[in-house]
PDB file of C-alpha atoms in Angstrom:
ATOM      1  CA  MET A   8     -33.643 -27.569 -26.379  1.00 56.00           C
ATOM      2  CA  ASN A   9     -32.327 -25.671 -28.698  1.00 61.00           C
ATOM      3  CA  PRO A  10     -30.570 -27.270 -31.607  1.00 61.00           C
ATOM      4  CA  THR A  11     -27.963 -24.230 -31.956  1.00 72.00           C
ATOM      5  CA  PHE A  12     -27.081 -24.577 -28.459  1.00 80.00           C
ATOM      6  CA  SER A  13     -23.702 -26.020 -27.995  1.00 88.00           C
ATOM      7  CA  ARG A  14     -22.190 -26.924 -24.398  1.00 88.00           C
ATOM      8  CA  PRO A  15     -19.246 -25.927 -23.753  1.00 87.00           C
ATOM      9  CA  PRO A  16     -16.602 -28.240 -24.215  1.00 85.00           C
ATOM     10  CA  ALA A  17     -15.480 -26.814 -20.955  1.00 85.00           C
ATOM     11  CA  MET A  18     -18.161 -28.555 -19.030  1.00 89.00           C
ATOM     12  CA  ASP A  19     -16.610 -31.995 -19.575  1.00 87.00           C
ATOM     13  CA  TRP A  20     -13.981 -30.908 -16.881  1.00 88.00           C
ATOM     14  CA  SER A  21     -13.456 -30.948 -13.302  1.00 86.00           C
ATOM     15  CA  MET A  22     -12.647 -27.586 -11.554  1.00 85.00           C
ATOM     16  CA  GLU A  23     -12.232 -28.829  -8.115  1.00 86.00           C
ATOM     17  CA  THR A  24      -8.567 -28.310  -8.731  1.00 86.00           C
ATOM     18  CA  CYS A  25      -8.653 -25.186 -10.035  1.00 88.00           C
ATOM     19  CA  THR A  26      -5.333 -23.280  -9.798  1.00 89.00           C
ATOM     20  CA  ILE A  27      -6.828 -19.890 -10.822  1.00 88.00           C
ATOM     21  CA  GLY A  28      -9.247 -20.588  -7.452  1.00 90.00           C
ATOM     22  CA  ARG A  29      -6.736 -22.163  -5.287  1.00 90.00           C
ATOM     23  CA  ALA A  30      -4.726 -18.774  -5.864  1.00 92.00           C
ATOM     24  CA  MET A  31      -7.328 -16.483  -4.815  1.00 91.00           C
ATOM     25  CA  GLU A  32      -7.781 -18.084  -2.028  1.00 91.00           C
ATOM     26  CA  VAL A  33      -4.563 -16.409  -1.231  1.00 92.00           C
ATOM     27  CA  LEU A  34      -4.371 -13.277  -3.277  1.00 92.00           C
ATOM     28  CA  GLY A  35      -8.214 -12.807  -3.428  1.00 88.00           C
ATOM     29  CA  GLU A  36      -8.659  -9.915  -1.349  1.00 90.00           C
ATOM     30  CA  LYS A  37      -8.004  -6.047  -1.862  1.00 92.00           C
ATOM     31  CA  TRP A  38      -5.754  -5.577   0.919  1.00 95.00           C
ATOM     32  CA  THR A  39      -3.461  -8.760   0.138  1.00 96.00           C
ATOM     33  CA  ILE A  40      -3.090  -7.012  -2.994  1.00 95.00           C
ATOM     34  CA  VAL A  41      -2.587  -3.140  -1.645  1.00 96.00           C
ATOM     35  CA  VAL A  42       0.906  -4.690   0.597  1.00 97.00           C
ATOM     36  CA  LEU A  43       2.350  -6.536  -2.188  1.00 97.00           C
ATOM     37  CA  ARG A  44       2.510  -3.796  -4.007  1.00 96.00           C
ATOM     38  CA  GLU A  45       3.829  -1.828  -1.657  1.00 97.00           C
ATOM     39  CA  ILE A  46       6.385  -4.409  -0.179  1.00 97.00           C
ATOM     40  CA  PHE A  47       7.553  -4.636  -4.115  1.00 96.00           C
ATOM     41  CA  ASN A  48       7.432  -1.002  -4.074  1.00 95.00           C
ATOM     42  CA  GLY A  49      10.588  -1.672  -1.489  1.00 96.00           C
ATOM     43  CA  VAL A  50       8.749  -0.438   1.978  1.00 97.00           C
ATOM     44  CA  ARG A  51       9.010  -3.250   4.107  1.00 97.00           C
ATOM     45  CA  ARG A  52       8.671  -2.345   7.502  1.00 97.00           C
ATOM     46  CA  PHE A  53       4.757  -2.474   9.012  1.00 97.00           C
ATOM     47  CA  ALA A  54       4.545   0.846  10.046  1.00 95.00           C
ATOM     48  CA  ASP A  55       5.722   2.425   7.510  1.00 97.00           C
ATOM     49  CA  LEU A  56       2.785  -0.049   5.801  1.00 98.00           C
ATOM     50  CA  ARG A  57       0.303   1.564   7.811  1.00 97.00           C
ATOM     51  CA  GLU A  58       1.392   4.824   7.139  1.00 97.00           C
ATOM     52  CA  ARG A  59       1.776   4.116   3.744  1.00 96.00           C
ATOM     53  CA  THR A  60      -1.822   2.465   2.541  1.00 96.00           C
ATOM     54  CA  GLY A  61      -4.041   2.911   5.800  1.00 95.00           C
ATOM     55  CA  ILE A  62      -4.541  -0.343   6.660  1.00 96.00           C
ATOM     56  CA  PRO A  63      -6.254  -1.165   9.680  1.00 96.00           C
ATOM     57  CA  ARG A  64      -3.387  -2.102  12.040  1.00 97.00           C
ATOM     58  CA  GLN A  65      -4.942  -5.636  13.299  1.00 97.00           C
ATOM     59  CA  VAL A  66      -6.437  -6.290   8.612  1.00 96.00           C
ATOM     60  CA  LEU A  67      -2.615  -5.542   8.086  1.00 97.00           C
ATOM     61  CA  THR A  68      -1.860  -7.491  11.225  1.00 97.00           C
ATOM     62  CA  ASN A  69      -3.609 -10.690   9.412  1.00 97.00           C
ATOM     63  CA  ARG A  70      -2.529  -9.968   5.717  1.00 97.00           C
ATOM     64  CA  LEU A  71       0.997 -10.417   6.537  1.00 98.00           C
ATOM     65  CA  ALA A  72       0.377 -13.223   8.835  1.00 97.00           C
ATOM     66  CA  SER A  73      -1.291 -14.988   5.915  1.00 97.00           C
ATOM     67  CA  LEU A  74       1.169 -14.464   3.712  1.00 98.00           C
ATOM     68  CA  VAL A  75       4.122 -15.657   5.335  1.00 98.00           C
ATOM     69  CA  ALA A  76       2.101 -18.527   6.103  1.00 98.00           C
ATOM     70  CA  HIS A  77       1.896 -18.746   2.537  1.00 97.00           C
ATOM     71  CA  GLY A  78       5.207 -18.791   1.815  1.00 98.00           C
ATOM     72  CA  LEU A  79       5.343 -15.056  -0.149  1.00 98.00           C
ATOM     73  CA  LEU A  80       7.082 -13.133   2.602  1.00 98.00           C
ATOM     74  CA  ARG A  81       9.545 -14.236   4.824  1.00 98.00           C
ATOM     75  CA  ARG A  82      10.042 -11.956   8.231  1.00 98.00           C
ATOM     76  CA  GLU A  83      13.539 -10.559   8.790  1.00 97.00           C
ATOM     77  CA  PRO A  84      14.962  -9.465  12.223  1.00 96.00           C
ATOM     78  CA  TYR A  85      16.280  -5.250  12.145  1.00 94.00           C
ATOM     79  CA  GLN A  86      16.537  -3.397  15.493  1.00 93.00           C
ATOM     80  CA  GLU A  87      17.400   0.505  15.781  1.00 91.00           C
ATOM     81  CA  PRO A  88      19.067   1.821  18.696  1.00 94.00           C
ATOM     82  CA  GLY A  89      17.799   1.893  21.778  1.00 95.00           C
ATOM     83  CA  ALA A  90      14.494  -0.025  20.962  1.00 93.00           C
ATOM     84  CA  ARG A  91      13.148  -3.882  20.724  1.00 94.00           C
ATOM     85  CA  ILE A  92      14.115  -6.134  17.702  1.00 95.00           C
ATOM     86  CA  ARG A  93      10.868  -5.599  15.119  1.00 94.00           C
ATOM     87  CA  HIS A  94      10.543  -7.892  12.052  1.00 95.00           C
ATOM     88  CA  GLU A  95      10.914  -6.486   8.236  1.00 97.00           C
ATOM     89  CA  TYR A  96       8.918  -8.575   5.735  1.00 98.00           C
ATOM     90  CA  ARG A  97      10.793  -9.536   2.319  1.00 98.00           C
ATOM     91  CA  LEU A  98       9.700 -11.572  -0.474  1.00 98.00           C
ATOM     92  CA  THR A  99      10.894 -14.392  -1.297  1.00 98.00           C
ATOM     93  CA  ALA A 100      10.827 -16.417  -3.945  1.00 98.00           C
ATOM     94  CA  LYS A 101       7.229 -17.416  -4.594  1.00 98.00           C
ATOM     95  CA  GLY A 102       6.304 -14.059  -3.614  1.00 98.00           C
ATOM     96  CA  LEU A 103       8.960 -12.498  -5.828  1.00 97.00           C
ATOM     97  CA  ASP A 104       7.342 -14.590  -9.066  1.00 97.00           C
ATOM     98  CA  LEU A 105       3.947 -12.547  -8.280  1.00 97.00           C
ATOM     99  CA  TYR A 106       6.153 -10.063 -10.019  1.00 95.00           C
ATOM    100  CA  PRO A 107       4.554 -10.330 -13.467  1.00 96.00           C
ATOM    101  CA  VAL A 108       0.786 -11.183 -11.912  1.00 95.00           C
ATOM    102  CA  LEU A 109       0.931  -7.238  -9.929  1.00 95.00           C
ATOM    103  CA  THR A 110       2.975  -5.847 -13.214  1.00 96.00           C
ATOM    104  CA  ALA A 111      -0.266  -7.031 -15.167  1.00 96.00           C
ATOM    105  CA  VAL A 112      -2.978  -6.114 -13.244  1.00 95.00           C
ATOM    106  CA  LYS A 113      -1.255  -2.869 -12.983  1.00 95.00           C
ATOM    107  CA  GLU A 114      -1.016  -2.782 -17.031  1.00 96.00           C
ATOM    108  CA  TRP A 115      -5.045  -2.775 -16.611  1.00 95.00           C
ATOM    109  CA  GLY A 116      -4.984  -0.369 -14.257  1.00 96.00           C
ATOM    110  CA  ASP A 117      -3.918   2.054 -15.687  1.00 96.00           C
ATOM    111  CA  ARG A 118      -5.342   1.569 -19.443  1.00 95.00           C
ATOM    112  CA  TYR A 119      -9.659   1.092 -18.302  1.00 97.00           C
ATOM    113  CA  LEU A 120      -9.703   3.345 -14.113  1.00 97.00           C
ATOM    114  CA  ALA A 121      -6.230   5.235 -14.528  1.00 95.00           C
ATOM    115  CA  ASP A 122      -7.655   9.845 -14.136  1.00 96.00           C
ATOM    116  CA  PRO A 123      -7.592  11.614 -16.405  1.00 96.00           C
ATOM    117  CA  GLY A 124      -3.294  12.883 -15.991  1.00 96.00           C
ATOM    118  CA  GLY A 125      -2.824   9.359 -15.697  1.00 95.00           C
ATOM    119  CA  PRO A 126      -1.408   5.940 -13.655  1.00 94.00           C
ATOM    120  CA  PRO A 127       0.695   7.294 -10.548  1.00 92.00           C
ATOM    121  CA  LEU A 128       2.861   4.899 -10.823  1.00 92.00           C
ATOM    122  CA  GLU A 129       5.356   3.411 -13.732  1.00 94.00           C
ATOM    123  CA  MET A 130       7.652   0.333 -13.486  1.00 94.00           C
ATOM    124  CA  ALA A 131      11.105   0.350 -15.286  1.00 95.00           C
ATOM    125  CA  HIS A 132      14.152  -1.801 -16.668  1.00 96.00           C
ATOM    126  CA  ARG A 133      16.870  -0.748 -14.111  1.00 95.00           C
ATOM    127  CA  ASP A 134      19.349  -1.354 -17.122  1.00 97.00           C
ATOM    128  CA  CYS A 135      18.159   0.797 -20.280  1.00 98.00           C
ATOM    129  CA  GLY A 136      14.912   2.729 -18.312  1.00 97.00           C
ATOM    130  CA  ALA A 137      12.434   1.817 -20.563  1.00 97.00           C
ATOM    131  CA  GLU A 138       8.741   0.531 -19.246  1.00 96.00           C
ATOM    132  CA  ILE A 139       8.558  -2.524 -18.655  1.00 95.00           C
ATOM    133  CA  HIS A 140       5.264  -4.520 -19.656  1.00 95.00           C
ATOM    134  CA  VAL A 141       3.902  -7.980 -19.758  1.00 96.00           C
ATOM    135  CA  GLU A 142       3.585  -9.842 -22.917  1.00 95.00           C
ATOM    136  CA  LEU A 143       2.054 -13.691 -23.898  1.00 95.00           C
ATOM    137  CA  ARG A 144       4.429 -16.653 -25.283  1.00 96.00           C
ATOM    138  CA  CYS A 145       3.565 -19.705 -26.054  1.00 96.00           C
ATOM    139  CA  ALA A 146       6.278 -22.235 -25.070  1.00 96.00           C
ATOM    140  CA  ASP A 147       8.125 -22.304 -28.864  1.00 97.00           C
ATOM    141  CA  GLY A 148       7.946 -18.316 -28.330  1.00 96.00           C
ATOM    142  CA  HIS A 149       5.646 -16.725 -30.591  1.00 96.00           C
ATOM    143  CA  ARG A 150       4.084 -14.094 -28.711  1.00 96.00           C
ATOM    144  CA  VAL A 151       0.557 -13.909 -28.416  1.00 96.00           C
ATOM    145  CA  VAL A 152      -1.361 -10.839 -29.990  1.00 93.00           C
ATOM    146  CA  ASP A 153      -4.696 -11.559 -30.089  1.00 95.00           C
ATOM    147  CA  LEU A 154      -5.752 -12.847 -26.606  1.00 93.00           C
ATOM    148  CA  ARG A 155      -9.051 -14.984 -28.266  1.00 94.00           C
ATOM    149  CA  GLN A 156      -5.959 -16.840 -30.771  1.00 94.00           C
ATOM    150  CA  VAL A 157      -5.981 -18.234 -26.811  1.00 94.00           C
ATOM    151  CA  VAL A 158      -7.453 -21.615 -26.128  1.00 92.00           C
ATOM    152  CA  PRO A 159      -8.374 -23.399 -23.020  1.00 90.00           C
ATOM    153  CA  ARG A 160      -7.168 -27.381 -22.895  1.00 90.00           C
ATOM    154  CA  PRO A 161      -7.823 -29.924 -20.087  1.00 89.00           C
ATOM    155  CA  GLY A 162      -3.875 -29.728 -18.456  1.00 89.00           C
ATOM    156  CA  PRO A 163      -2.102 -33.121 -17.299  1.00 90.00           C
ATOM    157  CA  GLY A 164      -3.820 -32.963 -13.751  1.00 89.00           C
ATOM    158  CA  ALA A 165      -7.318 -32.556 -15.428  1.00 87.00           C
ATOM    159  CA  ARG A 166      -9.954 -34.475 -13.979  1.00 88.00           C
ATOM    160  CA  ARG A 167     -13.554 -34.776 -16.094  1.00 88.00           C
ATOM    161  CA  ARG A 168     -16.691 -34.884 -14.419  1.00 85.00           C
TER     162      ARG A 168
END
C-alpha cells in the first residue's frame, strides 16, 4: 500500500440511507426537472405542458403521476365551458421547497451552458425587481463564499460501515 495514500474518512460511513440518492430517485430524470421548471413558471395544464416542452404524451403522463405520487404536485380540477372536467397541476409545499434547487441548477447552467446571448430566463424578486441568486449560509448566518470551506460530516442518521 502507498504510505502517502490516506483513506477518505467518508469511507467509514454507510451511504445506504443517503438523502441525496433518494432525492435523485425522485428528481434525477431530465423530463422531471423540465416539468417542474414549467410549473414553477405558471404552466399547469397538460396540453400547455406538452406544447411548451415537446415531451411525448406518455412520458409527460408518467412524470406528472410520479410527481403527484411523491407529493410534489397536486391535481386541481377545472372545466372549460362545454368541456369535460380536466386537471391542472399545482405545487405542494414539498414541491415549492424545490425552488432553491431549481434556481441553483439554473444558475449553474447560466454560468456554463448558456448561449453567447445569455440565458433565456431571469428570476427576479417580485418586490424590488432585482435578480435572485442562491447562496449558502451556515446555521449561524455566515455566508459561505469559498465552497472548499464546507466540510461534510456524519449526520444524526449516519451509520458506520
